[in-house]
Amino acid sequence: MPRATVARISTEALRHNYRKAVAMAGGARAMAVIKADGYGHGIQTVARALREDASKFAVACIEEALAIRGAGVTAPVVLLQGPHSPEDVATSADQDFELVIHSEHQLRWLEESVRVPALWIKVNTGMNRLGFAPADIAGVMELLGNAELASRVTGFVTHFACADDANSDNTARQTACFLDAVDPWPDLSRSLGNSAAHFLEGQPLFDWTRPGIMLYGGSPMIGQLGPELGLQPVMTLEAELTSVRTLKPGESVGYGASWTATGETPMGIVAVGYGDGYPRHAGTDTPAWVNGRRIRLIGRVSMDMLAVDLTEAPDAKPGDKVELWGRNVSVDEVAQHAGTIGYELLTGVTVRVPRVHE
């Protein structure tokens, strides 16, 4: 019989969050970002769940786009990293994938291709990862025009570096830089807004937004949890208590004896650990939930198990289900205790944890 450690996926919560993104986007449309295996939720499940709502999806690479087609979903898919080889251009033309073009070598592949799919041109407005410099956009468009590819250009895209910080003026600077760079082509679409941009008061969102983490209930904003933003958690990571005992004063638990009981402490062992994707650095005082009560972790997280203090849930017993994150404990809160972000926790749940779709 398998362990009771599972990740429960609520497709209704997913749809709620997507619809919230659409409502917050105002006049813009929202392409659902479902890269990284749907942020750990299962890319095919996510694509099927949103197929009636989302008119366009976005992923990082062609393998992810093909997985969407494998799910029977036919909506256009934007490849945010564009083609990784000349073959990707032809495949994209066949499959109705749209390519984000950000580099000169990708432009050469387009010139050499018999058929070219819809294109987006990426403008580097300060993130400094991918994209053409604003001063180079005119040259890029001229090259595409000379290669008779201009008709395939759908629009322009950029990515914000600091939209998660409502106090930063960097997003406004990037927006102004972008608008100046693309001003000569007012009829082409513009896509700037990531999840965080939906929550920035007064931030223009133009034609297409790209909600990602907010679809899964995680917060894109510094200092705020997903539920505080009106988002519903899509994944509930759940495991069971496998052992319950009482620690005596002076007894420690786990590797390194990093936590020691100062008084009699009811303790439970939960069948989940960093081998399942639960963060090793989430230590003592990280919250969990059992039998309607909030409890806390104690000691270090092991590969296959962790310890919890059951003082607040004295009736808990082996077999009881423990929520590590989900409806009662935000994944963002766990991430804060682990010194990371909810994105990493959701995408890091390993394959040995079954996804149960509800």
PDB file of N, CA, C and O in Angstrom, residues 278-323:
ATOM      1  N   TYR A 278       9.678  18.830   0.170  1.00  0.00           N
ATOM      2  CA  TYR A 278       9.472  19.741   1.298  1.00  0.00           C
ATOM      3  C   TYR A 278      10.828  20.355   1.633  1.00  0.00           C
ATOM      4  O   TYR A 278      11.837  19.654   1.713  1.00  0.00           O
ATOM      5  N   PRO A 279      10.904  21.665   1.865  1.00  0.00           N
ATOM      6  CA  PRO A 279      12.211  22.316   1.990  1.00  0.00           C
ATOM      7  C   PRO A 279      12.976  21.911   3.249  1.00  0.00           C
ATOM      8  O   PRO A 279      12.447  21.986   4.354  1.00  0.00           O
ATOM      9  N   ARG A 280      14.198  21.509   3.065  1.00  0.00           N
ATOM     10  CA  ARG A 280      15.043  21.099   4.191  1.00  0.00           C
ATOM     11  C   ARG A 280      15.272  22.251   5.167  1.00  0.00           C
ATOM     12  O   ARG A 280      15.415  22.039   6.376  1.00  0.00           O
ATOM     13  N   HIS A 281      15.297  23.484   4.656  1.00  0.00           N
ATOM     14  CA  HIS A 281      15.613  24.627   5.511  1.00  0.00           C
ATOM     15  C   HIS A 281      14.403  25.160   6.267  1.00  0.00           C
ATOM     16  O   HIS A 281      14.513  26.156   6.989  1.00  0.00           O
ATOM     17  N   ALA A 282      13.269  24.518   6.110  1.00  0.00           N
ATOM     18  CA  ALA A 282      12.108  24.884   6.932  1.00  0.00           C
ATOM     19  C   ALA A 282      12.274  24.190   8.281  1.00  0.00           C
ATOM     20  O   ALA A 282      12.010  23.014   8.432  1.00  0.00           O
ATOM     21  N   GLY A 283      12.689  24.897   9.257  1.00  0.00           N
ATOM     22  CA  GLY A 283      13.002  24.284  10.543  1.00  0.00           C
ATOM     23  C   GLY A 283      11.965  24.575  11.610  1.00  0.00           C
ATOM     24  O   GLY A 283      10.792  24.794  11.321  1.00  0.00           O
ATOM     25  N   THR A 284      12.404  24.582  12.834  1.00  0.00           N
ATOM     26  CA  THR A 284      11.537  24.785  13.989  1.00  0.00           C
ATOM     27  C   THR A 284      10.672  26.039  13.823  1.00  0.00           C
ATOM     28  O   THR A 284      11.147  27.081  13.390  1.00  0.00           O
ATOM     29  N   ASP A 285       9.401  25.879  14.161  1.00  0.00           N
ATOM     30  CA  ASP A 285       8.367  26.918  14.128  1.00  0.00           C
ATOM     31  C   ASP A 285       7.699  27.085  12.768  1.00  0.00           C
ATOM     32  O   ASP A 285       6.756  27.876  12.641  1.00  0.00           O
ATOM     33  N   THR A 286       8.142  26.361  11.742  1.00  0.00           N
ATOM     34  CA  THR A 286       7.403  26.392  10.481  1.00  0.00           C
ATOM     35  C   THR A 286       6.022  25.783  10.719  1.00  0.00           C
ATOM     36  O   THR A 286       5.905  24.708  11.309  1.00  0.00           O
ATOM     37  N   PRO A 287       4.949  26.429  10.279  1.00  0.00           N
ATOM     38  CA  PRO A 287       3.603  25.940  10.599  1.00  0.00           C
ATOM     39  C   PRO A 287       3.186  24.735   9.762  1.00  0.00           C
ATOM     40  O   PRO A 287       3.636  24.539   8.631  1.00  0.00           O
ATOM     41  N   ALA A 288       2.310  23.930  10.335  1.00  0.00           N
ATOM     42  CA  ALA A 288       1.599  22.853   9.649  1.00  0.00           C
ATOM     43  C   ALA A 288       0.201  22.814  10.269  1.00  0.00           C
ATOM     44  O   ALA A 288      -0.140  23.658  11.114  1.00  0.00           O
ATOM     45  N   TRP A 289      -0.621  21.830   9.858  1.00  0.00           N
ATOM     46  CA  TRP A 289      -2.028  21.825  10.285  1.00  0.00           C
ATOM     47  C   TRP A 289      -2.485  20.385  10.453  1.00  0.00           C
ATOM     48  O   TRP A 289      -2.250  19.542   9.584  1.00  0.00           O
ATOM     49  N   VAL A 290      -3.127  20.098  11.584  1.00  0.00           N
ATOM     50  CA  VAL A 290      -3.682  18.770  11.785  1.00  0.00           C
ATOM     51  C   VAL A 290      -4.946  18.883  12.640  1.00  0.00           C
ATOM     52  O   VAL A 290      -4.992  19.645  13.610  1.00  0.00           O
ATOM     53  N   ASN A 291      -5.986  18.181  12.237  1.00  0.00           N
ATOM     54  CA  ASN A 291      -7.238  18.116  13.009  1.00  0.00           C
ATOM     55  C   ASN A 291      -7.781  19.493  13.399  1.00  0.00           C
ATOM     56  O   ASN A 291      -8.250  19.709  14.529  1.00  0.00           O
ATOM     57  N   GLY A 292      -7.691  20.423  12.455  1.00  0.00           N
ATOM     58  CA  GLY A 292      -8.237  21.750  12.719  1.00  0.00           C
ATOM     59  C   GLY A 292      -7.371  22.633  13.585  1.00  0.00           C
ATOM     60  O   GLY A 292      -7.805  23.702  14.018  1.00  0.00           O
ATOM     61  N   ARG A 293      -6.147  22.216  13.850  1.00  0.00           N
ATOM     62  CA  ARG A 293      -5.242  22.989  14.716  1.00  0.00           C
ATOM     63  C   ARG A 293      -3.934  23.288  14.001  1.00  0.00           C
ATOM     64  O   ARG A 293      -3.404  22.440  13.278  1.00  0.00           O
ATOM     65  N   ARG A 294      -3.415  24.470  14.258  1.00  0.00           N
ATOM     66  CA  ARG A 294      -2.111  24.825  13.722  1.00  0.00           C
ATOM     67  C   ARG A 294      -1.040  24.291  14.661  1.00  0.00           C
ATOM     68  O   ARG A 294      -1.101  24.493  15.883  1.00  0.00           O
ATOM     69  N   ILE A 295      -0.068  23.610  14.086  1.00  0.00           N
ATOM     70  CA  ILE A 295       1.052  23.067  14.856  1.00  0.00           C
ATOM     71  C   ILE A 295       2.353  23.604  14.256  1.00  0.00           C
ATOM     72  O   ILE A 295       2.324  24.402  13.325  1.00  0.00           O
ATOM     73  N   ARG A 296       3.468  23.141  14.764  1.00  0.00           N
ATOM     74  CA  ARG A 296       4.742  23.649  14.260  1.00  0.00           C
ATOM     75  C   ARG A 296       5.746  22.524  14.103  1.00  0.00           C
ATOM     76  O   ARG A 296       5.693  21.510  14.815  1.00  0.00           O
ATOM     77  N   LEU A 297       6.671  22.709  13.166  1.00  0.00           N
ATOM     78  CA  LEU A 297       7.773  21.770  13.016  1.00  0.00           C
ATOM     79  C   LEU A 297       8.769  21.987  14.146  1.00  0.00           C
ATOM     80  O   LEU A 297       8.908  23.101  14.676  1.00  0.00           O
ATOM     81  N   ILE A 298       9.484  20.922  14.485  1.00  0.00           N
ATOM     82  CA  ILE A 298      10.602  21.031  15.422  1.00  0.00           C
ATOM     83  C   ILE A 298      11.783  20.241  14.861  1.00  0.00           C
ATOM     84  O   ILE A 298      11.621  19.176  14.273  1.00  0.00           O
ATOM     85  N   GLY A 299      12.971  20.787  15.025  1.00  0.00           N
ATOM     86  CA  GLY A 299      14.172  20.109  14.547  1.00  0.00           C
ATOM     87  C   GLY A 299      14.334  20.221  13.043  1.00  0.00           C
ATOM     88  O   GLY A 299      13.643  20.976  12.361  1.00  0.00           O
ATOM     89  N   ARG A 300      15.267  19.429  12.516  1.00  0.00           N
ATOM     90  CA  ARG A 300      15.585  19.470  11.095  1.00  0.00           C
ATOM     91  C   ARG A 300      14.674  18.548  10.286  1.00  0.00           C
ATOM     92  O   ARG A 300      14.263  17.490  10.756  1.00  0.00           O
ATOM     93  N   VAL A 301      14.413  18.966   9.057  1.00  0.00           N
ATOM     94  CA  VAL A 301      13.675  18.136   8.114  1.00  0.00           C
ATOM     95  C   VAL A 301      14.624  17.081   7.556  1.00  0.00           C
ATOM     96  O   VAL A 301      15.732  17.397   7.112  1.00  0.00           O
ATOM     97  N   SER A 302      14.197  15.819   7.582  1.00  0.00           N
ATOM     98  CA  SER A 302      14.988  14.731   7.017  1.00  0.00           C
ATOM     99  C   SER A 302      14.528  14.436   5.587  1.00  0.00           C
ATOM    100  O   SER A 302      13.571  15.044   5.091  1.00  0.00           O
ATOM    101  N   MET A 303      15.182  13.489   4.932  1.00  0.00           N
ATOM    102  CA  MET A 303      14.829  13.165   3.554  1.00  0.00           C
ATOM    103  C   MET A 303      13.400  12.639   3.430  1.00  0.00           C
ATOM    104  O   MET A 303      12.681  12.976   2.492  1.00  0.00           O
ATOM    105  N   ASP A 304      12.962  11.829   4.392  1.00  0.00           N
ATOM    106  CA  ASP A 304      11.681  11.134   4.269  1.00  0.00           C
ATOM    107  C   ASP A 304      10.693  11.464   5.379  1.00  0.00           C
ATOM    108  O   ASP A 304       9.574  10.942   5.367  1.00  0.00           O
ATOM    109  N   MET A 305      11.072  12.284   6.329  1.00  0.00           N
ATOM    110  CA  MET A 305      10.182  12.566   7.455  1.00  0.00           C
ATOM    111  C   MET A 305      10.586  13.859   8.139  1.00  0.00           C
ATOM    112  O   MET A 305      11.686  14.382   7.955  1.00  0.00           O
ATOM    113  N   LEU A 306       9.661  14.353   8.946  1.00  0.00           N
ATOM    114  CA  LEU A 306       9.924  15.514   9.767  1.00  0.00           C
ATOM    115  C   LEU A 306       9.145  15.371  11.071  1.00  0.00           C
ATOM    116  O   LEU A 306       8.216  14.553  11.176  1.00  0.00           O
ATOM    117  N   ALA A 307       9.532  16.161  12.073  1.00  0.00           N
ATOM    118  CA  ALA A 307       8.903  16.094  13.384  1.00  0.00           C
ATOM    119  C   ALA A 307       8.056  17.333  13.633  1.00  0.00           C
ATOM    120  O   ALA A 307       8.396  18.440  13.193  1.00  0.00           O
ATOM    121  N   VAL A 308       6.940  17.147  14.330  1.00  0.00           N
ATOM    122  CA  VAL A 308       6.063  18.270  14.673  1.00  0.00           C
ATOM    123  C   VAL A 308       5.740  18.233  16.162  1.00  0.00           C
ATOM    124  O   VAL A 308       5.663  17.164  16.787  1.00  0.00           O
ATOM    125  N   ASP A 309       5.567  19.405  16.718  1.00  0.00           N
ATOM    126  CA  ASP A 309       5.148  19.574  18.101  1.00  0.00           C
ATOM    127  C   ASP A 309       3.622  19.514  18.134  1.00  0.00           C
ATOM    128  O   ASP A 309       2.936  20.322  17.492  1.00  0.00           O
ATOM    129  N   LEU A 310       3.058  18.559  18.868  1.00  0.00           N
ATOM    130  CA  LEU A 310       1.613  18.346  18.914  1.00  0.00           C
ATOM    131  C   LEU A 310       0.961  18.956  20.155  1.00  0.00           C
ATOM    132  O   LEU A 310      -0.162  18.582  20.512  1.00  0.00           O
ATOM    133  N   THR A 311       1.644  19.895  20.785  1.00  0.00           N
ATOM    134  CA  THR A 311       1.086  20.512  21.987  1.00  0.00           C
ATOM    135  C   THR A 311      -0.293  21.111  21.724  1.00  0.00           C
ATOM    136  O   THR A 311      -1.198  21.018  22.566  1.00  0.00           O
ATOM    137  N   GLU A 312      -0.467  21.723  20.549  1.00  0.00           N
ATOM    138  CA  GLU A 312      -1.743  22.363  20.215  1.00  0.00           C
ATOM    139  C   GLU A 312      -2.771  21.374  19.668  1.00  0.00           C
ATOM    140  O   GLU A 312      -3.927  21.744  19.442  1.00  0.00           O
ATOM    141  N   ALA A 313      -2.363  20.139  19.445  1.00  0.00           N
ATOM    142  CA  ALA A 313      -3.282  19.107  18.932  1.00  0.00           C
ATOM    143  C   ALA A 313      -3.029  17.810  19.693  1.00  0.00           C
ATOM    144  O   ALA A 313      -2.592  16.809  19.131  1.00  0.00           O
ATOM    145  N   PRO A 314      -3.301  17.799  20.989  1.00  0.00           N
ATOM    146  CA  PRO A 314      -2.913  16.664  21.838  1.00  0.00           C
ATOM    147  C   PRO A 314      -3.631  15.365  21.498  1.00  0.00           C
ATOM    148  O   PRO A 314      -3.160  14.290  21.892  1.00  0.00           O
ATOM    149  N   ASP A 315      -4.738  15.427  20.766  1.00  0.00           N
ATOM    150  CA  ASP A 315      -5.469  14.210  20.427  1.00  0.00           C
ATOM    151  C   ASP A 315      -5.025  13.594  19.100  1.00  0.00           C
ATOM    152  O   ASP A 315      -5.572  12.570  18.673  1.00  0.00           O
ATOM    153  N   ALA A 316      -4.058  14.228  18.426  1.00  0.00           N
ATOM    154  CA  ALA A 316      -3.593  13.698  17.144  1.00  0.00           C
ATOM    155  C   ALA A 316      -2.987  12.316  17.335  1.00  0.00           C
ATOM    156  O   ALA A 316      -2.342  12.028  18.351  1.00  0.00           O
ATOM    157  N   LYS A 317      -3.179  11.457  16.346  1.00  0.00           N
ATOM    158  CA  LYS A 317      -2.741  10.056  16.449  1.00  0.00           C
ATOM    159  C   LYS A 317      -2.208   9.581  15.102  1.00  0.00           C
ATOM    160  O   LYS A 317      -2.453  10.212  14.054  1.00  0.00           O
ATOM    161  N   PRO A 318      -1.470   8.479  15.089  1.00  0.00           N
ATOM    162  CA  PRO A 318      -0.982   7.933  13.827  1.00  0.00           C
ATOM    163  C   PRO A 318      -2.130   7.714  12.841  1.00  0.00           C
ATOM    164  O   PRO A 318      -3.199   7.246  13.214  1.00  0.00           O
ATOM    165  N   GLY A 319      -1.878   8.096  11.594  1.00  0.00           N
ATOM    166  CA  GLY A 319      -2.895   7.988  10.560  1.00  0.00           C
ATOM    167  C   GLY A 319      -3.612   9.292  10.279  1.00  0.00           C
ATOM    168  O   GLY A 319      -4.242   9.444   9.230  1.00  0.00           O
ATOM    169  N   ASP A 320      -3.537  10.252  11.212  1.00  0.00           N
ATOM    170  CA  ASP A 320      -4.166  11.547  10.969  1.00  0.00           C
ATOM    171  C   ASP A 320      -3.417  12.292   9.857  1.00  0.00           C
ATOM    172  O   ASP A 320      -2.184  12.214   9.748  1.00  0.00           O
ATOM    173  N   LYS A 321      -4.171  13.030   9.039  1.00  0.00           N
ATOM    174  CA  LYS A 321      -3.586  13.761   7.919  1.00  0.00           C
ATOM    175  C   LYS A 321      -3.042  15.106   8.390  1.00  0.00           C
ATOM    176  O   LYS A 321      -3.698  15.845   9.124  1.00  0.00           O
ATOM    177  N   VAL A 322      -1.854  15.418   7.922  1.00  0.00           N
ATOM    178  CA  VAL A 322      -1.186  16.679   8.240  1.00  0.00           C
ATOM    179  C   VAL A 322      -1.051  17.486   6.949  1.00  0.00           C
ATOM    180  O   VAL A 322      -0.536  16.984   5.949  1.00  0.00           O
ATOM    181  N   GLU A 323      -1.535  18.715   6.984  1.00  0.00           N
ATOM    182  CA  GLU A 323      -1.353  19.614   5.842  1.00  0.00           C
ATOM    183  C   GLU A 323      -0.046  20.369   6.030  1.00  0.00           C
ATOM    184  O   GLU A 323       0.139  21.080   7.028  1.00  0.00           O
TER     185      GLU A 323
END
